[in-house]
Coordinates of C-alpha atoms and ligand atoms in Angstrom, one line a residue:
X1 CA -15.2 23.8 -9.5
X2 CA -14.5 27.1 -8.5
X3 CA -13.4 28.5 -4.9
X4 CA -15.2 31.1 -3.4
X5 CA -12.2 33.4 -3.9
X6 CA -12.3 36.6 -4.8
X7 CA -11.3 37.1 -9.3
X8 CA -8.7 38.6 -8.1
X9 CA -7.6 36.0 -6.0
X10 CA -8.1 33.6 -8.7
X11 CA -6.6 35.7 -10.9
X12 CA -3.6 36.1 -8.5
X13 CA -1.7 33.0 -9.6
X14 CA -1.2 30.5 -12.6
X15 CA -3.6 27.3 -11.7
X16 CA -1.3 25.0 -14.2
X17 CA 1.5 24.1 -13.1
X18 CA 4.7 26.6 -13.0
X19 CA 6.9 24.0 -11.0
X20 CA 6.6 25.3 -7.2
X21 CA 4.0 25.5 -5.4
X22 CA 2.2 28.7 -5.1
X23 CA 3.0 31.4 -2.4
X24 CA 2.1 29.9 1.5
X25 CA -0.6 32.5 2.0
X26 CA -2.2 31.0 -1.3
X27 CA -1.6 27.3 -0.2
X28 CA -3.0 28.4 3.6
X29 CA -6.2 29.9 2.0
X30 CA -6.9 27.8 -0.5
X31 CA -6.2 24.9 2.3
X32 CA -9.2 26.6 4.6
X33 CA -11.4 26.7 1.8
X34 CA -11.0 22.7 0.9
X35 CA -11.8 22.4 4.4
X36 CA -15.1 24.6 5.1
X37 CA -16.2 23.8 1.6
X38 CA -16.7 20.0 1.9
X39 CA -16.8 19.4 6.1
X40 CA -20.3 19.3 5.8
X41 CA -20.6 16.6 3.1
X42 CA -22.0 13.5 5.1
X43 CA -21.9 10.7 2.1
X44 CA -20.0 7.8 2.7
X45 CA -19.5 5.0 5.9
X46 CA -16.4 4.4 7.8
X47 CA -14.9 0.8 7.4
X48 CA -16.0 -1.6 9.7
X49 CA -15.0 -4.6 8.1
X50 CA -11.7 -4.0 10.7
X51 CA -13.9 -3.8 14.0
X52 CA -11.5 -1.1 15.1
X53 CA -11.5 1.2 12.0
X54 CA -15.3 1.4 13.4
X55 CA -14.6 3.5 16.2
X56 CA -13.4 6.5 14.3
X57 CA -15.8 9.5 14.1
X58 CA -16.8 10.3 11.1
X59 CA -16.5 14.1 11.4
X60 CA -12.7 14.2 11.4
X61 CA -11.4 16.1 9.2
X62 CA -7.5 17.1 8.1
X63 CA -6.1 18.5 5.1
X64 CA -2.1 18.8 5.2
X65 CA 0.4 20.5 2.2
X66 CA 4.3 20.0 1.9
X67 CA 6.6 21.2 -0.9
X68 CA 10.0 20.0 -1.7
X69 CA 11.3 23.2 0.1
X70 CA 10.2 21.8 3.8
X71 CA 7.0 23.8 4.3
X72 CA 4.3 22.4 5.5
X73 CA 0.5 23.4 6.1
X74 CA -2.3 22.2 7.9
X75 CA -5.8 22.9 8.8
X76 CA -8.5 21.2 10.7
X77 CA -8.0 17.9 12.5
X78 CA -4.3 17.3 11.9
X79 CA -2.9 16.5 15.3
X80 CA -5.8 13.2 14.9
X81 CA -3.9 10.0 14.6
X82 CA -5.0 7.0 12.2
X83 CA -3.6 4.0 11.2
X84 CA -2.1 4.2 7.6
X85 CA -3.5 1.0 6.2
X86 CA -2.9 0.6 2.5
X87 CA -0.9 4.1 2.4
X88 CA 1.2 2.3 3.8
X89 CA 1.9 0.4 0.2
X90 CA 3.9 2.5 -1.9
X91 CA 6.6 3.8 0.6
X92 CA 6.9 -0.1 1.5
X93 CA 7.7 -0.6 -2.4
X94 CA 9.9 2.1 -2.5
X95 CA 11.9 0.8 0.5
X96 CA 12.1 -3.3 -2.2
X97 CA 12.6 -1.4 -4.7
X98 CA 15.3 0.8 -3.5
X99 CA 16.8 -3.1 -2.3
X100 CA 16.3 -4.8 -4.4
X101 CA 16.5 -2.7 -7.7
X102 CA 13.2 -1.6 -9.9
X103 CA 13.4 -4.2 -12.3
X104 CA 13.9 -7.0 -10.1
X105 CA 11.2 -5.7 -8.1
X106 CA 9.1 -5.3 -11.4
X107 CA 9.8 -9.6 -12.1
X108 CA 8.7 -10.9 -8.8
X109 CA 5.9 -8.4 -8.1
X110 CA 4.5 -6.8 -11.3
X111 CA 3.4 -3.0 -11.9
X112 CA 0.2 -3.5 -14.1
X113 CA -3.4 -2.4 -12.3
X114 CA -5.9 -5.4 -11.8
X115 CA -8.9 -3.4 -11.6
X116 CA -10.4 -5.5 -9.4
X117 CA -10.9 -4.7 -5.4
X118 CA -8.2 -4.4 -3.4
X119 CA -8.7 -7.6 -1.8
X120 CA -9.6 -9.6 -5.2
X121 CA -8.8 -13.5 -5.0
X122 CA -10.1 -13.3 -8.6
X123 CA -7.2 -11.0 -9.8
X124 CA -5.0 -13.5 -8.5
X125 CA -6.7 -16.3 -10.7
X126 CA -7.3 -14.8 -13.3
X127 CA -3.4 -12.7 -14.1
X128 CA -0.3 -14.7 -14.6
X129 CA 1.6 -12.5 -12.7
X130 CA -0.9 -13.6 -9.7
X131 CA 0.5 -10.5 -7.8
X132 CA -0.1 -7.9 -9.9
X133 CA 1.2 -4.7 -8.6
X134 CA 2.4 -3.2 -4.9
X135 CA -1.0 -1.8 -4.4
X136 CA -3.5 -4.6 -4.1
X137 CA -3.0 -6.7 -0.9
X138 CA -2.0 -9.7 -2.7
X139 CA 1.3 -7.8 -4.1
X140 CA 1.4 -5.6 -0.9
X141 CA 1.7 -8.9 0.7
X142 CA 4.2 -10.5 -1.7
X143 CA 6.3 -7.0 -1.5
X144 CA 6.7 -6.8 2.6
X145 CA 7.8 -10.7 2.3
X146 CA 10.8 -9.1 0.4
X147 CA 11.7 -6.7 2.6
X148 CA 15.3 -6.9 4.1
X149 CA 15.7 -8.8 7.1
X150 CA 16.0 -12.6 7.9
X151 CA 13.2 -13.2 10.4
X152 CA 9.3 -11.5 10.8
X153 CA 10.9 -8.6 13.5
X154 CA 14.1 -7.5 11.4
X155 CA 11.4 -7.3 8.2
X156 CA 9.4 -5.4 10.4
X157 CA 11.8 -3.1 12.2
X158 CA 13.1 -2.5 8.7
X159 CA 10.0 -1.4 7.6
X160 CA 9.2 0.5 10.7
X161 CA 12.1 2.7 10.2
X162 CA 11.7 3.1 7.0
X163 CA 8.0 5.2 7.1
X164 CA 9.6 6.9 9.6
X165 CA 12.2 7.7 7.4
X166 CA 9.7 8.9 5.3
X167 CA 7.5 10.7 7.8
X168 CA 10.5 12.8 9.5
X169 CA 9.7 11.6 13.1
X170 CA 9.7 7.8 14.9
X171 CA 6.7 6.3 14.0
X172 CA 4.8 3.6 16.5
X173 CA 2.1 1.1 16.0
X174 CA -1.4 1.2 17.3
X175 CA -2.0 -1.9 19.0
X176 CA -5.5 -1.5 18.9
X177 CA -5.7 -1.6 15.6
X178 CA -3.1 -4.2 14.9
X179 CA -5.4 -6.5 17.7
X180 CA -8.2 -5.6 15.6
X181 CA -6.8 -6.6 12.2
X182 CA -5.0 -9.4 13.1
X183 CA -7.7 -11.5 14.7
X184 CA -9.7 -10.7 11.2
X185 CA -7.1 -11.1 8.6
X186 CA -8.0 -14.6 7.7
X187 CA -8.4 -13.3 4.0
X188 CA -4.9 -11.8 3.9
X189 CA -3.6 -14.6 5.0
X190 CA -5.5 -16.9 2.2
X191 CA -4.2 -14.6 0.4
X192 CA -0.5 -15.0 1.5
X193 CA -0.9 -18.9 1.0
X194 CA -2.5 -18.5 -2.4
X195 CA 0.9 -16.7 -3.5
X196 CA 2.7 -19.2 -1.8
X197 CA 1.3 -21.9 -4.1
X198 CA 1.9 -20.0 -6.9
X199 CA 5.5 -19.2 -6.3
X200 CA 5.1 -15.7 -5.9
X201 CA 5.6 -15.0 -2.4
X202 CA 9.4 -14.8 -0.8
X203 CA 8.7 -15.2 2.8
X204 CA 6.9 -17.8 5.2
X205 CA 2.6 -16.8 4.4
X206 CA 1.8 -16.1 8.0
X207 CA 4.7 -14.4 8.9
X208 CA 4.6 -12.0 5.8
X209 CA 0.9 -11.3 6.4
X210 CA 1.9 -10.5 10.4
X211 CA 4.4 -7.9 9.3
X212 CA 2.3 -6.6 6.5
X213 CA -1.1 -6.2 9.0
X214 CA 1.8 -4.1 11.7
X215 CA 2.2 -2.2 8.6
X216 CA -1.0 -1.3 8.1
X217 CA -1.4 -0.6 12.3
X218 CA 1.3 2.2 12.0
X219 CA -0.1 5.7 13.3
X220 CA 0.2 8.7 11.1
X221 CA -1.2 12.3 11.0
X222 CA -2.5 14.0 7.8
X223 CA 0.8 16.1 8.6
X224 CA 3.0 12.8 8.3
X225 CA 1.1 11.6 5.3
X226 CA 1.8 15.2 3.4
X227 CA 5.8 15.2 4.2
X228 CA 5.6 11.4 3.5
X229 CA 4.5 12.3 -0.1
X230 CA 6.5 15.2 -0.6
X231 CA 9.7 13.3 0.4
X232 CA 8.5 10.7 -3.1
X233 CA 8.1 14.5 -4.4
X234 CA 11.8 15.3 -3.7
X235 CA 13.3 12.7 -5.4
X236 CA 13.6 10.4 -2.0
X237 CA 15.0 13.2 0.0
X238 CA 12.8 14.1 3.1
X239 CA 12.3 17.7 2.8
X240 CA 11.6 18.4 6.2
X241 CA 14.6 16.5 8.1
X242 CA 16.9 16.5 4.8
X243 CA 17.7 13.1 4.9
X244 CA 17.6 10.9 1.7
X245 CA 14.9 7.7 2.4
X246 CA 15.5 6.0 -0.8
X247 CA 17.1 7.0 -4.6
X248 CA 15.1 9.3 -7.0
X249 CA 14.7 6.3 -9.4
X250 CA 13.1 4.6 -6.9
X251 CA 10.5 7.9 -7.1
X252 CA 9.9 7.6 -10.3
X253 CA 8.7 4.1 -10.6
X254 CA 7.0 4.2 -7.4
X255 CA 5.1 7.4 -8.5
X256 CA 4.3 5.8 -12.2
X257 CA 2.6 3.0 -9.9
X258 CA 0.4 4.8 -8.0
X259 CA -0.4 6.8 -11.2
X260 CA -1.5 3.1 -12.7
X261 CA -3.2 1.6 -9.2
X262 CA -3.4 3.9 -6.5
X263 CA -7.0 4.9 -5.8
X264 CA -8.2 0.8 -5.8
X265 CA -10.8 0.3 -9.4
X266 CA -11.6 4.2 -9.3
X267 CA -7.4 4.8 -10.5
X268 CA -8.9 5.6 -14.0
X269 CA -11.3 8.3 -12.3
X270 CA -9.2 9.5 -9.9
X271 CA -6.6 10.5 -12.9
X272 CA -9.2 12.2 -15.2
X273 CA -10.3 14.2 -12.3
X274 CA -6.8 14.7 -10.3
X275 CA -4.3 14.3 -12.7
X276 CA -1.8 13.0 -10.2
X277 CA -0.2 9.9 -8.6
X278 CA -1.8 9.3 -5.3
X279 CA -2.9 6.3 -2.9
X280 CA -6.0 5.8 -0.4
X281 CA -6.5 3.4 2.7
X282 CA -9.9 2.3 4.6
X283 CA -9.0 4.1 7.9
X284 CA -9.6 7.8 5.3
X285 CA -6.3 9.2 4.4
X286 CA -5.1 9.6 0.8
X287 CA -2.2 10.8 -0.1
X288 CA -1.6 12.9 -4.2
X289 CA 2.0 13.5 -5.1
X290 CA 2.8 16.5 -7.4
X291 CA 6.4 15.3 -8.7
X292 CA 8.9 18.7 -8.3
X293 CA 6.6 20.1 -5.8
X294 CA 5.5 18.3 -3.3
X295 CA 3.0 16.0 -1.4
X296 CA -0.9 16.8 -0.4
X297 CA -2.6 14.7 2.2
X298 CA -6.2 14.5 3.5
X299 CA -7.9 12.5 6.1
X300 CA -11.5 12.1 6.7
X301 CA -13.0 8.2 7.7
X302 CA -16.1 8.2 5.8
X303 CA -15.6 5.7 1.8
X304 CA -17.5 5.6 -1.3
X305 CA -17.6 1.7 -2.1
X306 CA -14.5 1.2 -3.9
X307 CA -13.0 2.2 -0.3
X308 CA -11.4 5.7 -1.3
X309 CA -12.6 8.8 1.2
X310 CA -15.3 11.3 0.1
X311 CA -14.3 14.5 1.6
X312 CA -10.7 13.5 0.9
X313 CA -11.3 12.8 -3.3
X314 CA -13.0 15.9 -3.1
X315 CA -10.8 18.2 -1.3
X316 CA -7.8 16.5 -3.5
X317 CA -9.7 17.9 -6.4
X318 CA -9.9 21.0 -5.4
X319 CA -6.7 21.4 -4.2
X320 CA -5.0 19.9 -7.4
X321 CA -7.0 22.5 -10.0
X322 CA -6.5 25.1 -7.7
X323 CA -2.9 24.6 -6.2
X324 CA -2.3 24.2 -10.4
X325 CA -0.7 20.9 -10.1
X326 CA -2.6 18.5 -12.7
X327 CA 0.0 16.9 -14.5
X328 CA -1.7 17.3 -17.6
X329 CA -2.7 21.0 -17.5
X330 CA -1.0 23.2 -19.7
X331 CA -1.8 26.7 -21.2
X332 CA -0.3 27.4 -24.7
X333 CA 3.3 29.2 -24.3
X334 CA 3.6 32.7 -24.7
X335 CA 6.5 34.0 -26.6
X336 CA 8.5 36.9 -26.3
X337 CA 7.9 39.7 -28.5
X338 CA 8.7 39.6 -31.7
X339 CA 9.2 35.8 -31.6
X340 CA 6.8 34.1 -34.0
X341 CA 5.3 30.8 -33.8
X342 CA 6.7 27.9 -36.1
X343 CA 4.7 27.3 -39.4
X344 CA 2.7 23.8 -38.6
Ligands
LIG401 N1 -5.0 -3.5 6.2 C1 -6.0 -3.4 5.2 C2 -6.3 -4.7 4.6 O1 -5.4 -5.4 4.3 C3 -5.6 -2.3 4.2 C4 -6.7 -2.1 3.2 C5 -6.7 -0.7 2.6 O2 -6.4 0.2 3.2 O3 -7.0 -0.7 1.4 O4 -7.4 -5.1 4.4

């Protein structure tokens, strides 16, 4: 996949990754070019299975960059507010695991993907470990009910503050949404109760699925998402507002979880093409974190059918070859002069 920049252009800078990221002007073009390449694509339906996720047009568009250095970029629709649904996931494991410790986090949760729907009773029957990993509701579920806090509002406060933490400015709920989900979440909360037999949940079932569906309800902008990621980018310190949100081990694990589960059954795919950690959600935002560098964020409402967005997957792609941030890029090393290579 190529841009339509000019060879010079392309030429311009490295497109593995040199450990920044390139210059702004680079990062603003090559940001207007995701967006006018793929606005047109029309594949794809916005969720509906959450009445309100229905209303969203399916013509918005945002694309948002961050580094670690507190720039940030944005083009298209990025003052558009959604609810974060299941991006909602990893910072909500970062915040356990930076509680509770990674390995205790790792025993009563689990870090291995399912690759089964997000919403998969099966994967519950069919693992052990019943909860998997932070990413599928079931552990998303199990996770919140180990959040700090000794009744349903603390847990939720304390997560509240947390993604905003994360985000660099207070976050709120829309109660729209959380009206929405709440009157539908019948299978979450099966869900909850299944754990609950099992041993594997920490917190009362209906309770743990009420904080987890505000979770979900919290309004973000593709701008939020982007700093949100960067901040897991920067070692848990928010590059924007400075503040650390949680430790830089806490990073690391949460970052080699997403890399395992984050883009739902398509996390295999999503790695071959992207070569990054990243997580979607059903309302159309995806987030891709580019450890040492920082965080990429798009938003667009309409899904393929394992629930990850279209233009979003697509713009991600582009922007990881041609931002140069694939983990797994690398050109051969060129050595000073005179230096020879090591016999084999
Ligand atoms: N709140 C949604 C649910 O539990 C989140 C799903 C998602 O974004 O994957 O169904």
């Amino acid at each position: 996949m190529h841009a339509d920049l000019s060879d010079d252009e392309k030429d311009h800078e490295p497109v593995i990754s040199t450990g920044d990221l390139p210059s702004g002007e680079r990062v603003r073009l090559l940001l207007t070019e995701a967006h006018e390449r793929y606005r047109t694509v029309t594949d794809g339906h916005v969720a509906d299975y959450i009445p309100a996720l229905a209303a969203a047009s399916p013509d918005l568009f945002g694309l948002a960059v961050a580094g670690v250095r507190g720039r940030t970029f944005a083009v298209g629709d990025s003052d558009a507010t959604f609810s974060i649904q299941s991006v909602s996931k990893p910072f909500v494991f970062a915040l356990v695991c930076d509680a509770l410790g990674h390995d205790e986090v790792r025993k009563r949760i689990g870090v291995n993907a399912t690759g089964l729907p997000f919403n998969s009773i099966m994967a519950i029957e069919l693992n052990d470990d019943r909860t998997m990993n932070p990413l599928v509701n079931a552990g998303a579920i199990a996770t919140t009910s180990l959040i700090p806090g000794a009744t349903a509002d603390e847990k939720w406060q304390h997560v509240l503050a947390g993604l905003s933490r994360f985000a660099g400015r207070q976050l709120s709920i829309d109660e729209d949404v959380y009206a929405s989900e709440a009157a539908n979440n019948m299978r979450n909360q099966g869900v909850a109760r299944l754990l609950e037999s099992y041993g594997r949940l920490y917190f009362d079932p209906l309770d743990a699925t009420d904080v987890y569906t505000k979770q979900c309800s919290i309004d973000v902008t593709v701008t939020d998402l982007a700093v949100m990621g960067a901040t897991l980018a920067d070692g848990g310190v928010n590059p924007v507002t400075g503040v650390r949100v949680v430790s830089a081990d806490t990073c690391k694990r949460v970052l080699a979880v997403l890399a395992t589960a984050g883009l739902y059954e398509q996390s295999g795919e999503w790695m071959y093409d992207i070569g990054l950690p990243g997580k979607s959600g059903v309302s159309g935002g995806i987030i891709t974190i580019a450890p040492g560098k920082g965080g990429v964020a798009t938003y667009s409402p309409p899904l393929d059918e394992a629930g990850n967005s279209v233009r979003g997957q697509l713009a991600s792609k582009f922007l990881s070859d041609l931002l140069g941030l694939n983990l797994f890029a690398s050109a051969p090393a060129i050595l000073p002069a005179g230096v020879t290579p090591l016999p084999a």
